[in-house]
Short mmCIF file of C-alpha atoms in Angstrom, two decimals:
data_model
loop_
_atom_site.label_atom_id
_atom_site.label_comp_id
_atom_site.label_asym_id
_atom_site.label_seq_id
_atom_site.Cartn_x
_atom_site.Cartn_y
_atom_site.Cartn_z
CA UNK R 365 0.00 0.00 0.00
CA UNK R 366 2.84 2.33 0.90
CA UNK R 367 4.48 1.68 -2.48
CA UNK R 368 1.21 2.41 -4.24
CA UNK R 369 0.89 5.65 -2.23
CA UNK R 370 4.49 6.59 -3.11
CA UNK R 371 3.87 5.97 -6.79
CA UNK R 372 0.55 7.76 -7.05
CA UNK R 373 -0.25 10.24 -4.31
CA UNK R 374 3.23 11.32 -3.14
CA UNK R 375 4.46 13.02 -6.38
CA UNK R 376 1.38 15.20 -6.43
CA UNK R 377 1.99 16.56 -2.92
CA UNK R 378 3.11 20.21 -2.82
CA UNK R 379 6.85 20.81 -2.18
CA UNK R 380 7.85 21.69 1.39
CA UNK R 381 7.23 25.30 2.34
CA UNK R 382 10.43 27.38 1.82
CA UNK R 383 11.38 30.29 4.00
CA UNK R 384 10.39 33.41 2.09
CA UNK R 385 12.48 36.55 1.94
CA UNK R 386 10.93 39.25 4.09
CA UNK R 387 9.95 42.56 2.54
CA UNK R 388 12.23 45.50 3.29
CA UNK R 389 11.36 49.21 3.24
CA UNK R 390 11.98 50.78 -0.16
CA UNK R 391 14.52 53.23 1.34
CA UNK R 392 16.65 50.24 2.36
CA UNK R 393 17.22 49.20 -1.28
CA UNK R 394 17.56 52.72 -2.58
CA UNK R 395 18.74 55.34 -0.12
CA UNK R 396 17.26 58.84 -0.28
CA UNK R 397 19.65 61.54 -1.45
CA UNK R 398 19.92 65.18 -0.54
CA UNK R 399 22.46 67.94 -1.13
CA UNK R 400 22.56 68.98 2.52
CA UNK R 401 21.81 65.92 4.63
CA UNK R 402 23.67 62.62 4.90
CA UNK R 403 21.65 59.45 5.32
CA UNK R 404 22.65 56.20 6.97
CA UNK R 405 20.94 52.99 8.00
CA UNK R 406 21.44 51.65 11.50
CA UNK R 407 21.12 47.89 11.96
CA UNK R 408 20.34 45.89 15.10
CA UNK R 409 19.06 42.47 15.96
CA UNK R 410 15.53 42.03 17.21
CA UNK R 411 15.54 41.60 20.97
CA UNK R 412 12.68 40.21 23.07
CA UNK R 413 11.77 43.72 24.12
CA UNK R 414 11.23 45.93 21.07
CA UNK R 415 12.24 49.04 23.09
CA UNK R 416 15.70 47.51 23.53
CA UNK R 417 15.96 46.94 19.77
CA UNK R 418 15.03 50.52 18.99
CA UNK R 419 17.45 51.93 21.57
CA UNK R 420 20.21 49.79 20.10
CA UNK R 421 19.38 50.65 16.49
CA UNK R 422 19.37 54.36 17.34
CA UNK R 423 22.85 54.04 18.84
CA UNK R 424 24.05 52.13 15.77
CA UNK R 425 22.59 54.83 13.53
CA UNK R 426 24.71 57.44 15.30
CA UNK R 427 27.88 55.40 14.67
CA UNK R 428 26.88 54.85 11.05
CA UNK R 429 26.49 58.62 10.60
CA UNK R 430 29.87 59.18 12.29
CA UNK R 431 31.40 56.68 9.85
CA UNK R 432 29.77 58.41 6.91
CA UNK R 433 31.36 61.71 7.99
CA UNK R 434 34.88 60.39 8.54
CA UNK R 435 36.55 57.02 9.01
CA UNK R 436 40.16 55.93 8.81
CA UNK R 437 40.60 52.60 7.06
CA UNK R 438 43.79 50.56 7.27
CA UNK R 439 44.12 47.36 5.32
CA UNK R 440 46.87 45.14 4.02
CA UNK R 441 46.79 41.89 2.10
CA UNK R 442 49.55 39.49 1.10
CA UNK R 443 49.07 37.00 -1.71
CA UNK R 444 51.17 34.23 -3.18
CA UNK R 445 50.33 33.27 -6.73
CA UNK R 446 51.57 29.72 -7.30
CA UNK R 447 50.70 27.65 -10.36
CA UNK R 448 47.94 30.08 -11.29
CA UNK R 449 46.28 29.82 -7.87
CA UNK R 450 46.21 32.79 -5.50
CA UNK R 451 46.80 31.90 -1.86
CA UNK R 452 46.02 34.40 0.85
CA UNK R 453 48.98 34.70 3.22
CA UNK R 454 47.83 37.59 5.38
CA UNK R 455 44.84 39.89 5.65
CA UNK R 456 44.53 42.77 8.06
CA UNK R 457 41.66 45.24 8.18
CA UNK R 458 40.85 47.90 10.75
CA UNK R 459 38.72 51.01 11.05
CA UNK R 460 39.04 53.98 13.35
CA UNK R 461 36.12 56.32 13.82
CA UNK R 462 36.33 59.79 15.26
CA UNK R 463 34.14 59.49 18.36
CA UNK R 464 34.44 63.23 19.01
CA UNK R 465 31.93 63.74 16.18
CA UNK R 466 29.27 61.72 17.99
CA UNK R 467 27.91 64.48 20.34
CA UNK R 468 27.42 66.87 17.38
CA UNK R 469 25.64 64.19 15.40
CA UNK R 470 23.43 63.15 18.33
CA UNK R 471 22.43 66.78 18.83
CA UNK R 472 21.26 67.37 15.28
CA UNK R 473 20.32 64.00 13.79
CA UNK R 474 16.87 62.57 13.29
CA UNK R 475 15.48 59.09 12.79
CA UNK R 476 13.24 59.38 9.76
CA UNK R 477 11.83 55.86 9.70
CA UNK R 478 12.34 52.47 11.28
CA UNK R 479 11.28 48.94 10.41
CA UNK R 480 11.38 45.41 11.72
CA UNK R 481 12.43 42.97 9.01
CA UNK R 482 12.62 39.34 10.06
CA UNK R 483 15.04 39.22 12.98
CA UNK R 484 16.53 42.60 12.17
CA UNK R 485 15.58 46.14 13.13
CA UNK R 486 16.43 48.98 10.75
CA UNK R 487 16.47 52.74 11.19
CA UNK R 488 16.94 55.43 8.56
CA UNK R 489 18.84 58.35 10.08
CA UNK R 490 19.65 61.78 8.68
CA UNK R 491 22.29 64.33 9.66
CA UNK R 492 21.56 67.19 9.98
CA UNK R 493 17.96 66.64 10.92
CA UNK R 494 15.67 66.33 7.90
CA UNK R 495 11.94 66.85 8.19
CA UNK R 496 10.88 67.54 4.58
CA UNK R 497 11.68 64.09 3.25
CA UNK R 498 8.80 62.17 1.72
CA UNK R 499 9.29 58.51 2.50
CA UNK R 500 6.80 56.22 0.87
CA UNK R 501 5.69 53.67 3.41
CA UNK R 502 6.19 50.81 1.00
CA UNK R 503 7.86 47.44 1.41
CA UNK R 504 9.43 45.41 -1.34
CA UNK R 505 11.41 42.22 -1.78
CA UNK R 506 14.80 42.36 -3.53
CA UNK R 507 14.34 43.14 -7.20
CA UNK R 508 16.15 41.43 -10.10
CA UNK R 509 19.95 41.53 -10.30
CA UNK R 510 20.98 45.19 -10.60
CA UNK R 511 23.39 46.35 -13.30
CA UNK R 512 25.74 48.04 -10.84
CA UNK R 513 27.00 44.63 -9.78
CA UNK R 514 28.65 44.21 -13.19
CA UNK R 515 29.31 47.75 -14.44
CA UNK R 516 29.99 50.33 -11.78
CA UNK R 517 28.63 53.86 -12.28
CA UNK R 518 31.22 56.33 -13.58
CA UNK R 519 31.58 59.88 -12.41
CA UNK R 520 34.67 62.08 -12.58
CA UNK R 521 34.13 63.53 -9.12
CA UNK R 522 33.16 60.35 -7.27
CA UNK R 523 34.23 56.76 -6.75
CA UNK R 524 31.77 53.87 -6.62
CA UNK R 525 32.51 50.48 -5.10
CA UNK R 526 30.58 47.34 -4.24
CA UNK R 527 30.90 45.52 -0.93
CA UNK R 528 29.55 42.02 -0.31
CA UNK R 529 28.97 39.63 2.53
CA UNK R 530 27.36 36.21 2.93
CA UNK R 531 24.20 35.99 4.97
CA UNK R 532 25.15 35.30 8.58
CA UNK R 533 22.91 33.95 11.34
CA UNK R 534 22.21 37.50 12.50
CA UNK R 535 21.37 39.36 9.32
CA UNK R 536 22.47 42.78 10.61
CA UNK R 537 26.06 41.45 10.83
CA UNK R 538 25.93 40.68 7.10
CA UNK R 539 24.96 44.21 6.08
CA UNK R 540 27.50 45.73 8.47
CA UNK R 541 30.24 43.49 6.98
CA UNK R 542 29.19 44.36 3.41
CA UNK R 543 29.47 48.08 4.25
CA UNK R 544 32.87 47.57 5.90
CA UNK R 545 34.07 45.70 2.80
CA UNK R 546 32.87 48.56 0.61
CA UNK R 547 34.85 51.05 2.71
CA UNK R 548 37.91 48.85 2.33
CA UNK R 549 37.41 48.82 -1.45
CA UNK R 550 37.20 52.62 -1.40
CA UNK R 551 40.45 52.90 0.55
CA UNK R 552 42.20 50.59 -1.95
CA UNK R 553 40.87 52.61 -4.89
CA UNK R 554 42.10 55.89 -3.44
CA UNK R 555 45.65 54.84 -2.56
CA UNK R 556 47.28 51.46 -2.69
CA UNK R 557 50.94 50.72 -2.21
CA UNK R 558 51.78 47.64 -4.21
CA UNK R 559 54.91 45.57 -3.78
CA UNK R 560 55.51 42.42 -5.74
CA UNK R 561 58.30 40.01 -6.53
CA UNK R 562 58.32 37.20 -9.06
CA UNK R 563 60.37 34.03 -9.11
CA UNK R 564 60.67 31.69 -12.05
CA UNK R 565 61.68 28.07 -11.53
CA UNK R 566 61.83 26.18 -14.81
CA UNK R 567 58.53 26.91 -16.46
CA UNK R 568 56.72 27.66 -13.24
CA UNK R 569 56.21 31.20 -12.01
CA UNK R 570 55.54 32.27 -8.45
CA UNK R 571 54.56 35.84 -7.61
CA UNK R 572 54.38 37.33 -4.14
CA UNK R 573 52.48 40.57 -3.79
CA UNK R 574 51.38 42.86 -1.02
CA UNK R 575 48.92 45.74 -1.07
CA UNK R 576 48.61 48.32 1.68
CA UNK R 577 46.17 51.17 2.14
CA UNK R 578 45.76 53.68 4.89
CA UNK R 579 43.18 56.29 3.98
CA UNK R 580 40.73 58.58 5.74
CA UNK R 581 37.37 58.41 3.98
CA UNK R 582 35.03 61.38 4.08
CA UNK R 583 31.36 61.36 3.11
CA UNK R 584 31.40 57.74 1.95
CA UNK R 585 27.75 56.66 1.88
CA UNK R 586 25.82 53.59 0.85
CA UNK R 587 23.40 54.49 -1.93
CA UNK R 588 21.98 51.09 -2.93
CA UNK R 589 21.59 47.60 -1.54
CA UNK R 590 20.64 44.27 -2.99
CA UNK R 591 20.15 40.75 -1.66
CA UNK R 592 20.64 37.69 -3.85
CA UNK R 593 18.08 35.21 -2.64
CA UNK R 594 19.58 32.22 -4.47
CA UNK R 595 23.19 32.58 -3.25
CA UNK R 596 22.24 34.37 0.01
CA UNK R 597 24.68 37.23 -0.54
CA UNK R 598 24.25 40.85 0.55
CA UNK R 599 25.55 43.63 -1.73
CA UNK R 600 25.96 47.35 -1.11
CA UNK R 601 26.89 50.10 -3.58
CA UNK R 602 28.92 52.81 -1.93
CA UNK R 603 29.76 56.29 -3.29
CA UNK R 604 32.38 58.75 -2.15
CA UNK R 605 32.98 62.19 -3.66
CA UNK R 606 36.61 62.94 -4.59
CA UNK R 607 38.41 66.17 -5.30
CA UNK S 863 10.20 -23.68 -19.82
CA UNK S 864 8.79 -21.19 -22.23
CA UNK S 865 8.24 -18.66 -19.51
CA UNK S 866 11.84 -19.13 -18.25
CA UNK S 867 13.14 -18.49 -21.78
CA UNK S 868 10.94 -15.44 -22.05
CA UNK S 869 12.31 -14.13 -18.74
CA UNK S 870 15.89 -14.66 -19.91
CA UNK S 871 15.29 -12.84 -23.22
CA UNK S 872 13.58 -10.02 -21.31
CA UNK S 873 16.48 -9.64 -18.85
CA UNK S 874 19.06 -9.62 -21.68
CA UNK S 875 17.01 -6.99 -23.48
CA UNK S 876 16.78 -4.92 -20.30
CA UNK S 877 20.53 -5.19 -19.75
CA UNK S 878 21.19 -4.07 -23.33
CA UNK S 879 18.81 -1.17 -22.90
CA UNK S 880 20.53 -0.08 -19.67
CA UNK S 881 23.97 -0.32 -21.25
CA UNK S 882 22.88 1.86 -24.16
CA UNK S 883 21.40 4.42 -21.77
CA UNK S 884 24.61 4.48 -19.72
CA UNK S 885 26.75 5.06 -22.78
CA UNK S 886 24.50 7.88 -23.84
CA UNK S 887 24.69 9.40 -20.35
CA UNK S 888 28.48 9.11 -20.36
CA UNK S 889 28.68 10.70 -23.77
CA UNK S 890 26.45 13.51 -22.55
CA UNK S 891 28.59 14.12 -19.45
CA UNK S 892 31.75 14.08 -21.58
CA UNK S 893 30.21 16.65 -23.91
CA UNK S 894 29.29 18.79 -20.93
CA UNK S 895 32.85 18.64 -19.55
CA UNK S 896 34.24 19.56 -22.96
CA UNK S 897 31.81 22.44 -23.21
CA UNK S 898 32.82 23.65 -19.73
CA UNK S 899 36.51 23.42 -20.66
CA UNK S 900 35.91 25.50 -23.79
CA UNK S 901 33.82 28.09 -21.98
CA UNK S 902 35.78 30.99 -20.48
CA UNK S 903 34.97 31.53 -16.81
CA UNK S 904 34.96 35.30 -17.40
CA UNK S 905 33.11 37.64 -19.80
CA UNK S 906 34.56 38.87 -23.12
CA UNK S 907 36.20 41.96 -21.63
CA UNK S 908 38.52 39.65 -19.70
CA UNK S 909 40.14 38.45 -22.95
CA UNK S 910 39.69 41.63 -25.00
CA UNK S 911 41.07 44.13 -22.52
CA UNK S 912 40.27 47.69 -23.75
CA UNK S 913 43.03 49.94 -25.04
CA UNK S 914 42.99 53.67 -24.51
CA UNK S 915 45.84 56.21 -24.70
CA UNK S 916 44.67 57.92 -21.50
CA UNK S 917 44.20 54.84 -19.35
CA UNK S 918 45.94 51.63 -18.35
CA UNK S 919 43.75 48.52 -18.07
CA UNK S 920 44.34 45.15 -16.45
CA UNK S 921 42.07 42.15 -15.95
CA UNK S 922 42.46 39.30 -13.46
CA UNK S 923 40.45 36.45 -12.02
CA UNK S 924 40.58 34.69 -8.66
CA UNK S 925 38.61 32.13 -6.69
CA UNK S 926 37.73 31.72 -3.05
CA UNK S 927 35.01 30.26 -0.87
CA UNK S 928 34.28 33.81 0.24
CA UNK S 929 33.02 36.13 -2.52
CA UNK S 930 34.59 39.29 -1.10
CA UNK S 931 37.96 37.56 -0.77
CA UNK S 932 37.79 36.40 -4.39
CA UNK S 933 37.13 40.01 -5.45
CA UNK S 934 39.95 41.33 -3.24
CA UNK S 935 42.41 38.78 -4.68
CA UNK S 936 41.45 39.61 -8.28
CA UNK S 937 41.68 43.35 -7.59
CA UNK S 938 45.16 43.00 -6.08
CA UNK S 939 46.29 41.03 -9.13
CA UNK S 940 45.03 43.75 -11.47
CA UNK S 941 46.82 46.42 -9.45
CA UNK S 942 50.07 44.42 -9.59
CA UNK S 943 49.64 44.22 -13.39
CA UNK S 944 48.95 47.97 -13.65
CA UNK S 945 52.01 48.65 -11.47
CA UNK S 946 54.14 46.59 -13.88
CA UNK S 947 52.71 48.43 -16.92
CA UNK S 948 53.39 51.76 -15.24
CA UNK S 949 56.95 50.73 -14.44
CA UNK S 950 57.59 49.84 -18.10
CA UNK S 951 56.08 53.13 -19.23
CA UNK S 952 58.14 55.21 -16.81
CA UNK S 953 61.29 53.31 -17.68
CA UNK S 954 60.84 54.15 -21.37
CA UNK S 955 60.12 57.79 -20.49
CA UNK S 956 63.26 57.94 -18.32
CA UNK S 957 65.28 56.36 -21.15
CA UNK S 958 63.96 59.00 -23.53
CA UNK S 959 65.03 61.76 -21.14
CA UNK S 960 68.47 60.26 -20.68
CA UNK S 961 68.97 59.91 -24.43
CA UNK S 962 68.01 63.53 -25.00
CA UNK S 963 70.21 64.89 -22.22
CA UNK S 964 72.98 62.79 -23.77
CA UNK S 965 76.51 63.66 -22.65
CA UNK S 966 75.20 65.94 -19.94
CA UNK S 967 73.74 62.95 -18.10
CA UNK S 968 76.29 62.30 -15.37
CA UNK S 969 76.05 59.72 -12.61
CA UNK S 970 74.12 62.06 -10.28
CA UNK S 971 71.42 62.76 -12.89
CA UNK S 972 71.20 59.04 -13.60
CA UNK S 973 70.67 58.23 -9.93
CA UNK S 974 68.12 61.01 -9.56
CA UNK S 975 66.11 59.70 -12.51
CA UNK S 976 66.02 56.27 -10.91
CA UNK S 977 64.85 57.74 -7.62
CA UNK S 978 62.15 59.79 -9.32
CA UNK S 979 60.68 56.86 -11.24
CA UNK S 980 60.77 54.54 -8.23
CA UNK S 981 59.02 57.09 -6.03
CA UNK S 982 56.29 57.51 -8.62
CA UNK S 983 55.66 53.76 -8.85
CA UNK S 984 55.30 53.35 -5.12
CA UNK S 985 53.01 56.31 -4.59
CA UNK S 986 50.95 56.85 -7.72
CA UNK S 987 48.64 53.87 -7.66
CA UNK S 988 45.86 56.11 -6.50
CA UNK S 989 42.64 56.49 -8.42
CA UNK S 990 42.55 52.95 -9.79
CA UNK S 991 38.90 52.14 -10.38
CA UNK S 992 37.07 48.89 -11.01
CA UNK S 993 35.57 49.38 -14.45
CA UNK S 994 33.75 46.05 -14.71
CA UNK S 995 33.42 42.99 -12.54
CA UNK S 996 31.68 39.68 -12.76
CA UNK S 997 31.11 37.04 -10.12
CA UNK S 998 29.74 33.53 -10.32
CA UNK S 999 29.48 30.45 -8.19
CA UNK S 1000 31.44 27.36 -9.24
CA UNK S 1001 30.21 24.66 -6.90
CA UNK S 1002 31.32 25.62 -3.42
CA UNK S 1003 33.64 28.41 -4.54
CA UNK S 1004 33.15 31.88 -5.99
CA UNK S 1005 34.97 33.20 -9.04
CA UNK S 1006 35.54 36.92 -9.46
CA UNK S 1007 36.73 38.54 -12.68
CA UNK S 1008 37.80 42.17 -12.45
CA UNK S 1009 38.71 44.82 -15.03
CA UNK S 1010 40.66 47.70 -13.47
CA UNK S 1011 41.19 51.14 -14.99
CA UNK S 1012 43.98 53.54 -14.11
CA UNK S 1013 44.30 57.09 -15.51
CA UNK S 1014 47.76 57.72 -17.04
CA UNK S 1015 47.28 61.48 -16.83
CA UNK S 1016 47.50 61.42 -13.04
CA UNK S 1017 50.74 59.39 -13.15
CA UNK S 1018 52.24 61.76 -15.75
CA UNK S 1019 51.33 64.76 -13.61
CA UNK S 1020 53.06 63.24 -10.60
CA UNK S 1021 56.12 62.30 -12.64
CA UNK S 1022 56.35 65.87 -13.98
CA UNK S 1023 55.91 67.27 -10.48
CA UNK S 1024 58.75 65.06 -9.20
CA UNK S 1025 60.98 66.24 -12.06
CA UNK S 1026 60.23 69.87 -11.31
CA UNK S 1027 60.91 69.40 -7.61
CA UNK S 1028 64.38 67.90 -8.26
CA UNK S 1029 66.59 70.98 -8.83
CA UNK S 1030 69.37 69.35 -10.88
CA UNK S 1031 66.89 67.55 -13.14
CA UNK S 1032 64.55 70.47 -13.67
CA UNK S 1033 67.20 72.53 -15.49
CA UNK S 1034 68.55 69.68 -17.61
CA UNK S 1035 65.25 67.96 -18.39
CA UNK S 1036 63.36 71.17 -19.15
CA UNK S 1037 65.37 71.66 -22.34
CA UNK S 1038 64.39 68.26 -23.79
CA UNK S 1039 61.58 67.51 -26.25
CA UNK S 1040 60.33 64.69 -23.99
CA UNK S 1041 59.80 67.20 -21.16
CA UNK S 1042 57.80 69.52 -23.43
CA UNK S 1043 55.69 66.60 -24.66
CA UNK S 1044 55.07 65.46 -21.11
CA UNK S 1045 54.11 68.98 -20.07
CA UNK S 1046 51.66 69.23 -22.99
CA UNK S 1047 50.11 65.86 -22.05
CA UNK S 1048 49.70 66.90 -18.42
CA UNK S 1049 48.19 70.23 -19.46
CA UNK S 1050 45.70 68.39 -21.69
CA UNK S 1051 44.84 66.06 -18.79
CA UNK S 1052 44.32 68.98 -16.38
CA UNK S 1053 42.11 70.81 -18.90
CA UNK S 1054 39.96 67.72 -19.50
CA UNK S 1055 39.64 67.17 -15.77
CA UNK S 1056 38.54 70.78 -15.24
CA UNK S 1057 36.09 70.56 -18.13
CA UNK S 1058 34.47 67.40 -16.74
CA UNK S 1059 34.23 68.91 -13.27
CA UNK S 1060 32.57 72.06 -14.66
CA UNK S 1061 30.06 69.96 -16.60
CA UNK S 1062 29.08 68.12 -13.42
#
């Protein structure tokens, strides 16, 4: 009977229910822009008490705004290219934020909107305070693969970079990592010291290379985000004006 | 007896059928492997790297289990390639200067030229931008292909600045054709930069 059930009824059963991607506020995918104000998204995990989540996300928003004003990024990476394969020998990344900016930002910032998405709490913050912004209270799922993942926007007076991160258990960590990676990419684009040495043994070539960057970023902001549902990767597009 | 014979014929037929199917499957998988071998893991721009008199381009690919690391590795490779291209370019420029100065090029000038070009290589890799990038999953690993762009104008400007700042070289190099050409190129670059900034 079981075999008969397997052969007849079982294939017609619906597939198991898959976890759907939650809908995010529209401003999360596409950040608002303004000539005067800087916008940043603060991320936090969802705690049992929602008040705790909002207090935490507000604090994170302040630090995100501080980072968007000024952040010093130091990074170095050593690679060994052997037989066409790149091996990572060393990777060092660090960020220093100017905490003295925090009181000024706290005094004149505003939280424009906040949202609970799955296990994550988001807040859209503006500095200086912005009250004339029209935010459409609309939620959407990630759209189709954006073009900026392949061809980065070009502008003479600005640099664009993409930062990525896999989806971690706590989603807010993923977006924070993606943003940190984008800042690292910006630092490398602005100034990179490259050292490399090659060694040839017979027909085999081995190249050692090191890149180092130590740059202070100013007004680097995330302008777009995207989440790839199939590979569970988070992407951010970051822009920084240059002189 | 008849039924036993029928069963035997049926099993032989089934075996033959299975063998044929297997061969077909194997042939299919071989074709797929061949197809994969022929397919480039990166887009066309990876092979046909653009050429432009105002920019240096380099393309590289790298793999890693972490997507960001794959991108970082590929980017570093492209910067190493651009650094090598820049070195070759500056070496030929230095050679041109030396040839034009001719007999006046003593040991001090020679050493100063070397210092100038080396300084430029270690400090001018600023403003390198990712022009295009492509990422894809290959089983458990990620492959990143990156096309990097570097403006030559900025490097020329720095090289000229270094020449002007070195007293002994400024006088001797200023009289050469190569210096005038370099100055004209830098001027053109500065004008274009200003024009673009005004338009924005």
